[in-house]
Amino acid sequence: MRSRPVPMPLSSIKVACSNCNLRELCLPVGLSPSDLGRLDELVATRRKVKRGTALFSNGERFTALYAIRTGFFKTCIATEDGRDQVTGFQMAGEIIGLDGIVNDRHNCDAVALEDAEVCVMPFDRIEELSRQVPALQNHVHKIMSREIVREHGVMLLLGSMRAEERLATFLLNLVQRLHARGFSQSELVLRMTREEIGSYLGLKLETVSRTFSKFAEEGIVEVRQRHVRILDTEALRRIINSPTCS
Amino acid sequence: MRSRPVPMPLSSIKVACSNCNLRELCLPVGLSPSDLGRLDELVATRRKVKRGTALFSNGERFTALYAIRTGFFKTCIATEDGRDQVTGFQMAGEIIGLDGIVNDRHNCDAVALEDAEVCVMPFDRIEELSRQVPALQNHVHKIMSREIVREHGVMLLLGSMRAEERLATFLLNLVQRLHARGFSQSELVLRMTREEIGSYLGLKLETVSRTFSKFAEEGIVEVRQRHVRILDTEALRRIINSPTCS
DNA sequence: CGACACCTTGAAGAGGTTCAAGAAATGTGG
DNA sequence: CCACATTTCTTGAACCTCTTCAAGGTGTCG
């Protein structure tokens, strides 16, 4: 399916989208070879982010979008009064930084939950190039629209689901995205703490822990710390689709 | 159950952004007169939407974004199992339909809460024009980014606020947007039911009602059905900024 | 004017939180 | 490499907020 990558001399590790094995995840499909070549202009550089440190922080000047090559991020917003909300977890092939466009400043923190590497795509370059490559333009629009739709889903979750439904939704979503990246459909390693999961799901960490335990008791999952094995995917789906089955 | 959108006859009035008094709200600022003229190509037509009917519905083919000229909308998503979540309320000058870009199908319903009129902006035309007018391109990006940031705020609200904080946030946000449109800073008419407010805020309608009553008792607002007068804006702000001040 | 949708209020109940204690894993320095 | 400190996770019990159920009131529109 994918054409063989041209062998490159190790000395000149060129940053090249046309060559990246995550291409299908973050770039538009069906580009002509010449367009694809131009996309390589997009990525200015790569940047490594150590676990626990921020790729960008709230208030920082917005200059670029980032495509995650490796690693795992959370994005979160914090208010003056100490409230804190995880707005998403992002993995390889996903794009972060979209929040910064509107005010030329980032509106949230992006923190690496494990050592990570990202492709830095200066936004002015993205805009310039997408004026010339309609497929890229449309792709950028779709990425932003996808984020909007994803957040609609989170709003539904936060606004109308009970704890078990939230956690089931969360697990199925995670495992589905991991599966799309070649990982197991049933086994996963959580990269975030219970507290971070709770923040994302609008629950306290104790509730997350208890709900995990309940799922385990019922034989739906196996949980050993951050290692989770899903034993009964259908049960998780049923939990989501039977609201308040009283 | 779902009302089909009835195609409206083209209105005879000239559709012209360059001429619209909502221009500052939905178009980029600082355009050259010639660029501004070109923007008139954007709006294909206008469309009236009767109160209670849908501008577009979940699953419908996505073709255009809509700029609200007059009226008031809610957007909401419904799941198979009967869950329903209002994802936003939109008023004059705001853009709806962004959710449809990613899958070429709308992902939610947009329902008019009062008789409304919108400008229909075919999306392929938007893309074409924004390849030629960088200011428009950037504006489109900012609109989408703003929606993402707005939803982050809703996630914070749904994930970490108690009922009073949610309603206070909601009221301040509404009145602020109305004020930007020339309405009062302290008086507003709600266009939506308690149930719709509740759905948006992740609360039951009874809780919304009770919280309104509580605010009224405390002299923070005056509520007569859908007529709300804010007597103490600062108190609302304090409610938001003092989480669980126990 | 009557029907219907919408809103308010009360009382009981449930789900999630809070507080607390201890266990398990992880990291650090000697 | 081990001991110790720290972070993370689990579990219990009391509590609280919001929901649920129910009834009655208010407003609106044909």
XYZ file of C-alpha atoms (C1' of nucleotides) in Angstrom:
552
model
C 0.000 0.000 0.000
C 2.533 2.560 1.112
C 5.462 3.079 -1.230
C 8.875 2.142 0.098
C 10.700 4.985 1.702
C 13.774 6.096 -0.106
C 16.815 5.172 1.975
C 18.431 8.260 3.346
C 21.921 8.797 4.644
C 21.806 8.926 8.392
C 23.961 12.006 8.492
C 21.260 14.148 6.951
C 18.154 13.213 8.863
C 15.882 15.393 6.865
C 12.602 16.419 8.366
C 10.210 15.208 5.721
C 6.474 14.641 5.806
C 6.630 12.865 2.497
C 8.626 10.284 4.287
C 6.856 10.039 7.586
C 5.077 6.902 8.593
C 2.432 8.945 10.350
C 1.582 10.648 7.104
C -1.832 9.082 6.810
C -2.750 10.373 10.213
C -1.872 13.996 9.923
C -1.761 14.863 6.252
C -4.377 14.940 3.521
C -4.598 11.849 1.392
C -4.463 11.745 -2.366
C -1.864 14.411 -2.896
C 0.131 14.545 -6.081
C 3.819 13.770 -5.553
C 4.702 17.371 -6.247
C 2.217 18.654 -3.669
C 3.476 16.094 -1.232
C 6.966 17.387 -1.771
C 5.852 20.899 -0.984
C 4.418 19.775 2.306
C 7.921 19.108 3.490
C 8.268 22.870 3.640
C 5.656 22.820 6.346
C 7.671 21.295 9.090
C 10.308 23.724 10.171
C 11.876 21.530 12.743
C 11.221 18.898 15.319
C 11.186 19.358 18.997
C 11.583 16.949 21.849
C 9.477 17.393 24.952
C 10.455 15.699 28.183
C 7.826 14.004 30.237
C 6.139 16.408 32.591
C 7.156 19.522 30.699
C 5.002 21.769 28.564
C 5.131 22.021 24.798
C 3.344 25.320 25.198
C 1.545 27.084 27.991
C -1.416 29.327 28.435
C -0.620 32.900 27.485
C 2.398 32.011 25.407
C 2.609 33.495 21.950
C 1.087 31.259 19.287
C 3.312 30.616 16.320
C 2.843 27.064 15.214
C 0.742 23.967 15.237
C 2.348 20.752 16.363
C 1.988 17.281 14.956
C 2.790 14.640 17.517
C 5.342 12.145 16.249
C 5.817 10.155 19.391
C 4.587 10.403 22.925
C 1.406 11.367 24.637
C 0.059 14.749 25.703
C -2.668 16.258 27.758
C -4.089 19.698 27.165
C -5.597 21.543 30.087
C -6.845 24.897 31.155
C -6.401 26.401 34.581
C -8.322 29.314 36.046
C -7.052 31.876 38.528
C -9.080 30.321 41.293
C -7.213 27.056 41.024
C -9.681 25.133 38.950
C -8.144 22.856 36.418
C -9.686 20.995 33.511
C -8.046 18.498 31.208
C -9.575 19.199 27.808
C -8.043 16.305 25.948
C -5.422 13.620 25.575
C -3.460 13.504 22.337
C -1.317 10.829 20.772
C 0.891 10.281 17.731
C -0.486 11.723 14.526
C -2.742 14.215 16.231
C -2.425 17.967 15.940
C -2.293 20.334 18.893
C -2.252 24.065 19.218
C -5.466 24.962 17.379
C -6.682 26.886 20.411
C -3.975 29.481 19.877
C -5.100 30.739 16.489
C -7.911 32.989 17.617
C -5.940 35.282 19.920
C -2.393 34.663 18.755
C -1.819 33.274 22.215
C -2.205 29.797 23.498
C -5.260 29.278 25.587
C -4.225 26.125 27.346
C -1.227 24.096 28.438
C 0.018 21.119 26.477
C 1.992 18.833 28.754
C 3.826 15.696 27.713
C 2.746 12.671 29.738
C 5.717 10.749 28.395
C 8.813 11.791 26.518
C 7.614 13.037 23.187
C 8.628 14.476 19.889
C 6.606 16.846 17.759
C 6.858 18.392 14.321
C 6.753 22.160 14.511
C 4.605 23.632 11.742
C 4.735 27.430 11.732
C 1.209 28.629 11.240
C 1.977 31.367 8.752
C 3.602 28.743 6.607
C 0.527 26.547 6.915
C -1.680 29.405 5.796
C 0.594 30.291 2.924
C 0.875 26.764 1.683
C -2.802 26.002 2.036
C -3.587 28.943 -0.208
C -1.646 27.105 -2.864
C -2.661 23.541 -2.132
C -6.456 23.219 -1.849
C -6.211 19.705 -0.482
C -4.144 20.997 2.401
C -6.521 23.875 2.958
C -9.451 21.536 3.199
C -7.490 19.236 5.442
C -6.759 22.010 7.892
C -10.453 22.850 7.970
C -11.335 19.253 8.607
C -8.853 18.966 11.440
C -10.382 21.951 13.164
C -13.896 20.752 12.504
C -13.002 17.347 13.882
C -11.814 18.951 17.064
C -15.089 20.832 17.360
C -17.058 17.632 16.891
C -14.886 15.806 19.384
C -15.570 18.465 21.947
C -19.277 18.187 21.294
C -18.911 14.577 22.300
C -17.133 15.537 25.486
C -19.881 18.007 26.274
C -22.430 15.245 25.861
C -20.390 13.074 28.172
C -19.935 15.748 30.809
C -23.457 16.998 30.550
C -25.465 13.838 30.589
C -23.523 10.736 31.563
C -23.028 9.067 34.894
C -19.603 8.000 36.122
C -19.682 4.481 34.684
C -20.798 5.710 31.301
C -18.062 8.306 31.272
C -15.315 5.870 32.073
C -16.613 3.293 29.610
C -16.734 5.936 26.880
C -13.244 7.040 27.765
C -11.797 3.533 27.637
C -13.456 2.646 24.350
C -12.304 5.875 22.784
C -8.726 5.418 23.936
C -8.463 1.828 22.843
C -10.021 2.627 19.488
C -7.487 5.346 18.817
C -4.645 3.123 19.921
C -5.926 0.346 17.722
C -5.881 2.710 14.732
C -2.170 3.075 15.482
C -1.504 -0.614 15.470
C -1.873 -1.382 19.143
C -4.091 -3.953 20.774
C -7.840 -3.641 20.747
C -8.110 -4.877 24.271
C -5.012 -3.928 26.158
C -3.675 -0.535 26.985
C -1.342 1.313 29.274
C -2.745 4.510 30.657
C -0.323 7.343 30.379
C -2.210 9.575 32.770
C -3.065 9.460 36.451
C -6.490 8.807 37.920
C -6.646 12.447 38.751
C -6.077 13.460 35.147
C -8.676 11.012 33.942
C -11.028 12.398 36.539
C -10.393 15.948 35.489
C -11.117 15.070 31.897
C -14.287 13.203 32.811
C -15.538 15.660 35.377
C -15.049 13.207 38.243
C -12.882 12.994 41.328
C -9.956 10.610 41.261
C -11.600 8.446 43.901
C -14.631 8.006 41.717
C -12.445 6.996 38.795
C -10.664 4.469 40.967
C -13.898 3.075 42.368
C -15.418 2.780 38.921
C -12.372 0.901 37.676
C -12.739 -1.437 40.632
C -16.406 -1.946 39.888
C -15.688 -2.799 36.257
C -13.025 -5.215 37.450
C -15.403 -6.899 39.915
C -17.908 -7.360 37.134
C -15.276 -8.969 34.937
C -15.433 -6.246 32.325
C -11.825 -5.171 32.657
C -8.654 -6.212 34.376
C -6.846 -3.354 36.060
C -3.346 -3.406 37.463
C -2.398 0.180 38.096
C -2.118 1.728 34.690
C -2.312 -1.522 32.816
C -5.821 -2.142 31.633
C -7.122 -5.137 29.754
C -10.600 -4.952 28.376
C -12.267 -8.321 28.759
C -15.757 -7.459 27.584
C -15.982 -4.665 25.051
C -19.664 -5.310 24.523
C -20.384 -4.759 28.191
C -18.729 -1.359 27.971
C -20.860 -0.516 24.963
C -23.986 -1.606 26.790
C -23.122 0.595 29.735
C -22.946 3.600 27.450
C -26.167 2.814 25.636
C -28.408 2.125 28.568
C -28.719 5.373 30.450
C -30.137 5.033 33.958
C -31.498 1.563 33.253
C -33.693 1.679 36.299
C -39.967 14.126 14.424
C -37.261 16.117 12.719
C -38.514 18.994 10.635
C -37.219 19.155 7.089
C -35.733 22.446 6.050
C -37.942 23.977 3.427
C -36.028 25.627 0.617
C -36.887 29.287 0.602
C -37.408 31.370 -2.496
C -34.535 33.694 -3.146
C -35.202 37.022 -1.586
C -35.171 39.881 -3.993
C -33.200 42.202 -1.743
C -29.597 42.447 -2.693
C -27.474 40.266 -0.498
C -24.355 42.228 0.310
C -21.851 41.796 3.110
C -20.216 45.073 2.252
C -23.443 46.642 3.223
C -24.409 44.630 6.262
C -24.526 46.193 9.679
C -23.320 42.952 11.229
C -20.160 43.150 9.193
C -17.902 43.764 12.151
C -19.193 40.651 13.811
C -18.779 38.090 11.110
C -16.210 39.433 8.684
C -12.526 40.188 8.962
C -11.695 43.775 9.710
C -9.342 45.938 7.735
C -10.189 44.682 4.286
C -9.456 46.775 1.267
C -12.603 47.981 -0.487
C -11.922 45.674 -3.387
C -11.570 42.651 -1.100
C -14.694 43.688 0.692
C -16.517 43.758 -2.587
C -15.400 40.241 -3.347
C -16.839 39.016 -0.098
C -20.271 39.733 -1.446
C -19.723 36.717 -3.639
C -19.660 34.668 -0.481
C -23.259 34.868 0.450
C -25.269 32.953 -2.071
C -28.609 33.721 -0.589
C -30.460 34.275 2.600
C -32.793 31.920 4.286
C -35.519 32.419 6.805
C -35.985 29.887 9.553
C -39.214 29.736 11.492
C -39.103 29.382 15.219
C -38.921 25.758 16.248
C -37.658 24.507 12.911
C -34.190 23.330 12.011
C -31.712 25.197 9.864
C -29.926 21.898 9.447
C -30.092 18.532 11.132
C -27.756 15.792 12.135
C -26.872 13.591 9.187
C -27.825 16.145 6.570
C -25.328 16.876 3.843
C -23.018 19.757 4.672
C -22.781 22.397 1.999
C -22.554 25.757 3.677
C -21.808 27.751 6.760
C -24.454 30.120 8.010
C -24.084 33.600 9.401
C -26.973 34.532 11.622
C -28.521 37.840 10.608
C -31.415 37.868 13.010
C -32.827 35.446 15.511
C -31.489 33.011 17.999
C -30.441 29.384 17.611
C -29.511 26.409 19.678
C -27.296 23.610 18.447
C -27.744 20.191 19.967
C -26.767 16.597 19.527
C -28.994 13.643 20.202
C -27.920 10.044 20.665
C -29.837 6.932 19.719
C -30.607 6.223 23.342
C -32.519 9.434 23.733
C -29.836 11.532 25.317
C -29.801 15.104 24.219
C -27.244 17.815 24.743
C -27.450 21.454 23.814
C -23.947 22.358 22.683
C -24.477 26.070 22.279
C -26.726 29.062 21.789
C -26.003 31.373 18.883
C -27.125 34.883 18.091
C -26.793 37.494 15.362
C -23.351 37.746 13.827
C -22.282 34.275 14.853
C -21.435 31.474 12.471
C -22.936 28.018 12.631
C -22.302 24.825 10.735
C -18.598 24.315 11.433
C -19.284 20.850 12.778
C -20.245 19.675 9.294
C -16.910 20.225 7.607
C -15.121 17.147 8.837
C -17.504 14.516 7.488
C -19.389 16.487 4.870
C -22.419 15.875 7.027
C -23.814 17.877 9.836
C -23.171 16.441 13.220
C -25.820 18.280 15.150
C -29.141 20.040 14.831
C -29.417 23.799 14.599
C -32.862 24.887 15.702
C -34.212 28.430 15.648
C -35.514 29.520 19.045
C -37.172 32.484 17.423
C -37.888 33.406 13.836
C -34.532 33.904 12.234
C -32.723 34.770 9.078
C -29.314 33.534 8.035
C -26.836 34.198 5.257
C -26.000 31.036 3.373
C -22.295 30.832 2.574
C -21.495 27.807 0.416
C -18.387 26.279 1.848
C -16.635 25.589 -1.433
C -16.968 29.259 -2.192
C -15.517 30.135 1.191
C -12.544 27.911 0.518
C -12.030 29.289 -2.948
C -12.251 32.885 -1.868
C -10.055 32.428 1.160
C -7.311 31.092 -1.069
C -7.364 34.462 -2.740
C -7.972 36.707 0.242
C -5.543 35.899 3.063
C -7.437 38.062 5.529
C -10.531 35.957 4.940
C -8.543 32.760 5.244
C -7.157 33.821 8.573
C -10.582 34.944 9.681
C -12.073 31.547 8.971
C -9.305 29.956 10.986
C -9.956 32.309 13.857
C -13.666 31.581 13.835
C -13.008 27.884 14.124
C -10.356 28.373 16.761
C -12.705 30.602 18.732
C -15.291 27.851 18.708
C -12.715 25.398 20.018
C -11.760 27.774 22.803
C -15.395 28.421 23.648
C -15.966 24.710 23.988
C -12.961 24.426 26.269
C -14.740 26.889 28.492
C -17.880 24.809 28.453
C -15.872 21.739 29.348
C -14.436 23.595 32.319
C -17.930 24.595 33.337
C -19.377 21.113 32.956
C -16.400 19.400 34.473
C -15.738 21.457 37.538
C -18.485 23.895 38.425
C -21.426 23.565 40.746
C -24.938 24.584 39.711
C -24.751 28.179 40.900
C -21.427 28.746 39.219
C -22.744 27.306 36.001
C -25.803 29.497 35.887
C -23.851 32.602 36.868
C -21.348 31.908 34.103
C -24.151 31.366 31.658
C -25.907 34.599 32.524
C -22.768 36.707 32.391
C -21.799 35.213 29.069
C -25.216 35.799 27.554
C -25.510 39.350 28.738
C -22.002 40.137 27.606
C -22.720 38.914 24.096
C -25.996 40.790 24.000
C -24.273 43.915 25.199
C -21.783 43.627 22.351
C -24.818 43.817 20.084
C -26.152 46.951 21.627
C -28.508 45.487 24.193
C -28.615 46.175 27.887
C -25.849 45.055 30.190
C -28.270 44.090 32.868
C -31.501 43.046 31.295
C -32.204 40.166 29.000
C -34.941 37.978 27.662
C -34.113 34.326 27.592
C -34.991 32.755 24.311
C -34.723 29.228 25.598
C -36.580 27.114 28.148
C -35.265 26.071 31.521
C -34.853 22.618 30.097
C -32.639 23.880 27.289
C -30.564 25.913 29.711
C -30.288 22.833 31.869
C -29.215 20.667 28.984
C -26.518 23.147 28.057
C -25.314 23.417 31.645
C -25.555 19.742 32.486
C -28.367 20.304 34.981
C -31.992 19.323 35.264
C -34.574 21.970 34.602
C -35.666 21.916 38.233
C -32.162 22.750 39.336
C -32.018 25.645 36.909
C -35.308 26.934 38.224
C -34.268 26.557 41.850
C -30.982 28.288 41.214
C -32.752 31.200 39.553
C -35.000 31.418 42.602
C -32.014 31.352 44.904
C -30.323 34.183 43.004
C -33.575 36.132 43.175
C -33.900 35.590 46.927
C -30.385 36.875 47.396
C -31.188 39.956 45.378
C -28.716 39.131 42.650
C -31.243 38.938 39.859
C -34.885 39.604 39.230
C -36.609 36.807 37.362
C -40.032 36.911 35.801
C -40.310 33.898 33.575
C -37.881 34.561 30.766
C -37.282 38.158 31.680
C -34.129 38.457 33.713
C -32.670 41.589 35.201
C -29.230 41.358 36.685
C -29.076 43.489 39.811
C -25.615 42.587 41.029
C -23.125 41.636 38.360
C -20.300 41.567 40.860
C -22.084 38.982 42.958
C -22.327 36.745 39.915
C -18.632 37.187 39.300
C -17.872 36.350 42.904
C -19.925 33.198 42.695
C -17.825 32.032 39.771
C -14.514 32.915 41.340
C -15.002 31.374 44.737
C -15.283 27.655 44.194
C -16.648 25.829 47.219
C -15.597 28.641 49.557
C -16.215 26.502 52.604
C -61.689 30.100 27.656
C -59.628 25.934 27.805
C -55.569 23.181 26.530
C -50.911 22.915 26.614
C -46.323 24.047 27.475
C -43.533 25.960 30.806
C -42.115 27.086 35.385
C -41.854 26.681 40.519
C -41.474 24.351 44.793
C -41.329 20.456 48.156
C -39.687 16.003 49.897
C -37.227 11.859 49.371
C -33.430 9.550 47.312
C -29.127 8.505 44.701
C -24.720 9.345 42.946
C -20.640 11.489 43.623
C -17.634 14.045 46.819
C -14.971 14.695 50.821
C -12.100 13.226 54.349
C -9.162 9.817 56.009
C -6.112 5.948 56.223
C -3.360 2.642 54.321
C -1.229 0.026 50.350
C 1.298 -0.182 46.171
C 4.370 1.632 42.912
C 8.026 4.842 41.625
C 11.945 7.622 42.167
C 16.186 9.158 44.818
C 20.284 9.273 47.289
C 23.513 6.927 49.933
C 21.319 -2.224 45.252
C 18.696 -1.124 49.092
C 16.218 2.082 52.229
C 13.452 5.864 52.318
C 10.539 9.548 50.500
C 7.093 10.643 47.344
C 3.588 10.003 44.358
C -0.218 7.353 43.041
C -3.902 4.309 43.884
C -7.543 1.933 46.623
C -11.151 1.596 49.913
C -14.387 2.972 53.684
C -17.765 6.092 55.867
C -20.203 10.350 56.295
C -21.951 14.004 53.851
C -23.818 17.019 50.294
C -25.436 18.422 45.930
C -28.244 17.504 42.499
C -31.867 14.459 40.759
C -36.230 12.319 40.833
C -40.943 12.284 41.579
C -44.945 14.829 42.405
C -48.156 18.558 42.577
C -49.665 22.954 41.659
C -49.090 27.534 39.495
C -48.382 30.645 35.571
C -48.406 32.100 30.950
C -49.642 31.643 26.124
C -52.007 30.643 21.979
C -55.420 28.773 19.189
